Short mmCIF file of C-alpha atoms and ligand atoms in Angstrom, two decimals:
data_model
loop_
_atom_site.label_atom_id
_atom_site.label_comp_id
_atom_site.label_asym_id
_atom_site.label_seq_id
_atom_site.Cartn_x
_atom_site.Cartn_y
_atom_site.Cartn_z
CA UNK A 280 -36.12 -14.57 21.02
CA UNK A 281 -32.55 -15.16 19.80
CA UNK A 282 -31.98 -18.79 18.94
CA UNK A 283 -29.69 -20.73 21.21
CA UNK A 284 -28.10 -24.17 21.66
CA UNK A 285 -25.11 -25.48 23.51
CA UNK A 286 -22.15 -27.26 21.92
CA UNK A 287 -20.38 -29.41 24.49
CA UNK A 288 -22.10 -27.33 27.40
CA UNK A 289 -20.99 -23.98 25.64
CA UNK A 290 -23.58 -21.56 24.58
CA UNK A 291 -23.68 -20.84 20.88
CA UNK A 292 -26.19 -18.55 18.87
CA UNK A 293 -27.40 -18.43 15.25
CA UNK A 294 -25.01 -16.40 13.15
CA UNK A 295 -26.93 -13.38 11.91
CA UNK A 296 -24.86 -11.97 9.07
CA UNK A 297 -26.17 -9.77 6.21
CA UNK A 298 -27.35 -11.81 3.24
CA UNK A 299 -26.88 -10.67 -0.19
CA UNK A 300 -27.30 -12.09 -3.75
CA UNK A 301 -24.25 -12.51 -5.84
CA UNK A 302 -25.01 -9.32 -7.69
CA UNK A 303 -25.50 -7.32 -4.39
CA UNK A 304 -22.17 -8.76 -3.05
CA UNK A 305 -20.38 -7.58 -6.07
CA UNK A 306 -21.96 -4.03 -5.79
CA UNK A 307 -21.42 -3.90 -2.09
CA UNK A 308 -17.77 -4.72 -2.51
CA UNK A 309 -17.27 -2.39 -5.24
CA UNK A 310 -18.96 0.48 -3.36
CA UNK A 311 -16.87 -0.17 -0.12
CA UNK A 312 -13.82 -0.20 -2.31
CA UNK A 313 -14.50 3.00 -3.94
CA UNK A 314 -15.36 4.63 -0.54
CA UNK A 315 -12.05 3.21 1.21
CA UNK A 316 -9.93 4.41 -1.94
CA UNK A 317 -10.75 7.99 -0.80
CA UNK A 318 -9.35 7.56 2.72
CA UNK A 319 -6.33 9.58 3.39
CA UNK A 320 -4.27 10.56 6.41
CA UNK A 321 -5.04 14.16 6.94
CA UNK A 322 -3.04 16.52 9.18
CA UNK A 323 -5.16 19.55 8.58
CA UNK A 324 -7.99 18.84 11.01
CA UNK A 325 -10.45 21.59 11.62
CA UNK A 326 -11.79 22.58 15.21
CA UNK A 327 -15.35 22.08 13.95
CA UNK A 328 -17.07 20.12 16.73
CA UNK A 329 -18.06 16.40 16.37
CA UNK A 330 -20.91 15.05 18.43
CA UNK A 331 -19.58 12.88 21.32
CA UNK A 332 -22.19 10.27 20.21
CA UNK A 333 -20.48 9.89 17.05
CA UNK A 334 -17.17 9.34 18.76
CA UNK A 335 -18.83 6.49 20.90
CA UNK A 336 -20.12 4.95 17.76
CA UNK A 337 -16.58 4.79 16.13
CA UNK A 338 -15.17 3.34 19.34
CA UNK A 339 -17.93 0.60 19.54
CA UNK A 340 -17.13 -0.10 15.82
CA UNK A 341 -13.38 -0.51 16.61
CA UNK A 342 -14.15 -2.80 19.55
CA UNK A 343 -16.21 -5.15 17.22
CA UNK A 344 -12.73 -6.36 15.74
CA UNK A 345 -11.84 -9.92 16.43
CA UNK A 346 -9.06 -10.49 19.03
CA UNK A 347 -7.13 -13.42 20.32
CA UNK A 348 -9.41 -15.55 22.39
CA UNK A 349 -12.00 -12.85 22.28
CA UNK A 350 -9.80 -10.96 25.09
CA UNK A 351 -10.40 -7.33 23.57
CA UNK A 352 -7.21 -6.29 24.94
CA UNK A 353 -7.71 -2.63 24.40
CA UNK A 354 -8.69 0.70 25.87
CA UNK A 355 -9.81 3.82 23.72
CA UNK A 356 -8.84 6.84 25.77
CA UNK A 357 -11.10 9.62 24.33
CA UNK A 358 -9.56 12.98 24.97
CA UNK A 359 -11.73 16.27 24.44
CA UNK A 360 -10.43 18.43 27.58
CA UNK A 361 -8.40 21.18 25.94
CA UNK A 362 -5.91 21.22 28.89
CA UNK A 363 -5.24 17.27 28.34
CA UNK A 364 -4.85 17.82 24.64
CA UNK A 365 -2.36 20.65 25.36
CA UNK A 366 -0.23 18.40 27.68
CA UNK A 367 -0.31 15.66 25.12
CA UNK A 368 0.78 18.16 22.30
CA UNK A 369 3.63 19.61 24.39
CA UNK A 370 5.02 16.16 25.39
CA UNK A 371 4.76 14.65 21.96
CA UNK A 372 6.36 17.60 20.19
CA UNK A 373 9.27 17.33 22.52
CA UNK A 374 9.89 13.79 21.78
CA UNK A 375 9.26 14.46 17.79
CA UNK A 376 11.62 17.40 17.84
CA UNK A 377 14.34 14.80 19.39
CA UNK A 378 13.43 12.30 16.82
CA UNK A 379 13.62 14.55 13.89
CA UNK A 380 16.75 16.34 15.06
CA UNK A 381 18.68 13.28 16.42
CA UNK A 382 16.91 9.99 16.43
CA UNK A 383 15.63 9.23 13.00
CA UNK A 384 18.08 7.95 10.29
CA UNK A 385 18.94 9.93 7.22
CA UNK A 386 17.14 7.21 5.13
CA UNK A 387 14.16 7.58 7.18
CA UNK A 388 13.89 11.42 6.94
CA UNK A 389 14.37 11.01 3.31
CA UNK A 390 11.53 8.59 3.14
CA UNK A 391 9.20 10.99 4.96
CA UNK A 392 10.17 13.95 2.71
CA UNK A 393 7.28 13.48 0.35
CA UNK A 394 4.87 13.49 3.26
CA UNK A 395 6.36 16.85 4.62
CA UNK A 396 5.93 15.96 8.24
CA UNK A 397 8.03 17.56 10.98
CA UNK A 398 8.05 17.96 14.72
CA UNK A 399 5.21 20.34 14.76
CA UNK A 400 1.87 18.65 15.76
CA UNK A 401 -0.98 21.33 15.90
CA UNK A 402 -3.62 18.84 15.06
CA UNK A 403 -3.01 17.35 18.62
CA UNK A 404 -4.62 20.49 20.18
CA UNK A 405 -6.85 21.73 17.18
CA UNK A 406 -8.75 18.20 16.57
CA UNK A 407 -11.88 18.09 18.64
CA UNK A 408 -10.99 14.64 19.80
CA UNK A 409 -7.88 12.53 20.39
CA UNK A 410 -8.22 8.78 20.74
CA UNK A 411 -5.39 7.04 22.26
CA UNK A 412 -5.31 3.53 21.93
CA UNK A 413 -3.65 1.33 24.81
CA UNK A 414 -2.91 -2.45 24.29
CA UNK A 415 -3.22 -4.66 27.28
CA UNK A 416 -0.20 -6.86 27.43
CA UNK A 417 -1.93 -8.79 30.17
CA UNK A 418 -5.05 -8.41 32.34
CA UNK A 419 -5.10 -8.38 36.17
CA UNK A 420 -7.50 -10.99 37.67
CA UNK A 421 -9.72 -10.28 40.69
CA UNK A 422 -7.07 -11.53 42.99
CA UNK A 423 -4.47 -9.47 41.31
CA UNK A 424 -2.86 -12.41 39.38
CA UNK A 425 -1.64 -11.82 35.95
CA UNK A 426 -3.94 -13.43 33.17
CA UNK A 427 -2.75 -13.89 29.54
CA UNK A 428 -3.62 -12.13 26.39
CA UNK A 429 -3.03 -13.56 23.09
CA UNK A 430 -1.83 -11.85 19.77
CA UNK A 431 -2.12 -8.43 21.46
CA UNK A 432 -0.44 -6.46 18.42
CA UNK A 433 -2.45 -8.13 15.92
CA UNK A 434 -5.63 -7.74 17.66
CA UNK A 435 -5.15 -4.10 18.55
CA UNK A 436 -4.00 -3.31 15.14
CA UNK A 437 -7.10 -4.85 13.71
CA UNK A 438 -9.19 -2.86 16.15
CA UNK A 439 -7.31 0.34 14.88
CA UNK A 440 -7.99 -0.61 11.33
CA UNK A 441 -11.72 -0.93 12.10
CA UNK A 442 -11.61 2.43 13.81
CA UNK A 443 -9.95 4.25 10.70
CA UNK A 444 -12.43 2.67 8.27
CA UNK A 445 -15.42 3.80 10.69
CA UNK A 446 -13.86 7.27 10.92
CA UNK A 447 -13.66 7.69 7.18
CA UNK A 448 -17.19 6.03 6.68
CA UNK A 449 -18.67 8.96 9.00
CA UNK A 450 -17.05 11.52 6.73
CA UNK A 451 -14.35 12.50 9.30
CA UNK A 452 -10.60 12.41 8.98
CA UNK A 453 -7.67 10.98 11.13
CA UNK A 454 -4.24 10.02 10.91
CA UNK A 455 -2.14 7.33 12.79
CA UNK A 456 0.36 9.37 15.04
CA UNK A 457 3.08 7.58 16.64
CA UNK A 458 5.16 9.71 18.79
CA UNK A 459 8.39 7.84 19.96
CA UNK A 460 8.63 6.95 22.83
CA UNK A 461 5.10 7.25 23.64
CA UNK A 462 5.26 6.55 27.48
CA UNK A 463 4.40 10.14 28.31
CA UNK A 464 0.89 9.06 27.31
CA UNK A 465 0.63 6.35 30.13
CA UNK A 466 1.64 9.01 32.64
CA UNK A 467 -0.81 11.87 31.21
CA UNK A 468 -3.78 9.46 30.98
CA UNK A 469 -2.86 7.72 34.24
CA UNK A 470 -3.18 4.16 32.69
CA UNK A 471 -2.34 1.10 34.70
CA UNK A 472 0.95 -1.03 34.48
CA UNK A 473 -0.62 -3.62 32.21
CA UNK A 474 -1.55 -1.00 29.49
CA UNK A 475 0.96 0.28 26.84
CA UNK A 476 0.34 3.25 24.43
CA UNK A 477 -0.31 1.71 20.89
CA UNK A 478 -1.41 4.54 18.53
CA UNK A 479 -2.69 8.11 18.82
CA UNK A 480 -5.48 8.92 16.54
CA UNK A 481 -6.77 12.46 16.19
CA UNK A 482 -10.17 12.85 14.84
CA UNK A 483 -12.25 15.67 13.17
CA UNK A 484 -13.45 17.21 10.11
CA UNK A 485 -10.93 18.08 7.38
CA UNK A 486 -9.97 21.82 7.13
CA UNK A 487 -11.52 23.27 3.94
CA UNK A 488 -9.19 23.35 1.03
CA UNK A 489 -6.88 20.61 2.33
CA UNK A 490 -4.07 19.12 0.30
CA UNK A 491 -2.55 15.98 0.98
CA UNK A 492 0.62 14.19 -0.63
CA UNK A 493 0.23 13.03 -4.21
CA UNK A 494 1.33 9.40 -3.44
CA UNK A 495 -0.30 6.44 -4.95
CA UNK A 496 -1.34 2.87 -3.90
CA UNK A 497 0.49 -0.06 -5.15
CA UNK A 498 -1.18 -1.99 -8.01
CA UNK A 499 -3.41 -5.10 -7.26
CA UNK A 500 -0.60 -7.17 -8.92
CA UNK A 501 2.16 -5.91 -6.70
CA UNK A 502 0.10 -6.55 -3.49
CA UNK A 503 -1.69 -9.94 -4.35
CA UNK A 504 -0.71 -13.24 -5.79
CA UNK A 505 -3.41 -15.79 -6.85
CA UNK A 506 -2.63 -19.47 -6.49
N1 LIG B 895 6.13 9.82 14.08
C1 LIG B 895 6.55 10.89 13.34
C2 LIG B 895 7.41 10.49 12.21
C3 LIG B 895 6.53 9.61 11.20
C4 LIG B 895 6.99 8.39 11.01
C5 LIG B 895 6.28 7.93 9.78
I1 LIG B 895 7.12 5.86 9.49
C6 LIG B 895 5.50 8.29 9.19
O1 LIG B 895 4.82 7.58 8.20
C7 LIG B 895 5.00 9.54 9.46
C8 LIG B 895 5.66 10.37 10.43
C9 LIG B 895 5.56 11.88 12.93
O2 LIG B 895 4.47 11.52 13.49
O3 LIG B 895 5.79 12.84 12.50
#
């Protein structure tokens, strides 16, 4: 039986984290770092099938992220229907074409040159799954009244971070695709008024012999300051 007590009338349960010795803690942190260092955004995703159970596990991991007042203000739309993927690709490419041709600044386009991205998004149809993350800007109560959420962008961003780490941990690849504007996703996926598209994450196995841009991560001294 799970150990429980109440604090000011509210139920609490004993925290059951993982317990490591100092040596194990060091080894675990090193191993996870080594593993995460190999994570890359991969655009060449193969059509090799991924079991649905895997996707469910990944999304459940994402939903274990902390959120403002534990509101869990997110919906993960899991798309595997080829017809829906095709609609999403067509709509996304239309927006992306406009962006690359007219909407993005010269500086922005120059910054993206090393990544060699363009308006073509074949991965939106080829990947076995697309996960489209929606943020809940508010909730609708039983009576239809609006109920607040808190730190929605931070919360949904954290959930997406957990999702990307879980995808990598499973030996799969993904990328964070942000077609802009994204409101076509609300329509295609028939989401309610309180939900807004946040991120589109295709998931699958990497194509064999895939190359990714030779870019580097900032050094520890650049990203961290010890006080
Ligand atoms: N959303 C576009 C453009 C793009 C923007 C950034 I910032 C990137 O890091 C990569 C791409 C696209 O997906 O191509």
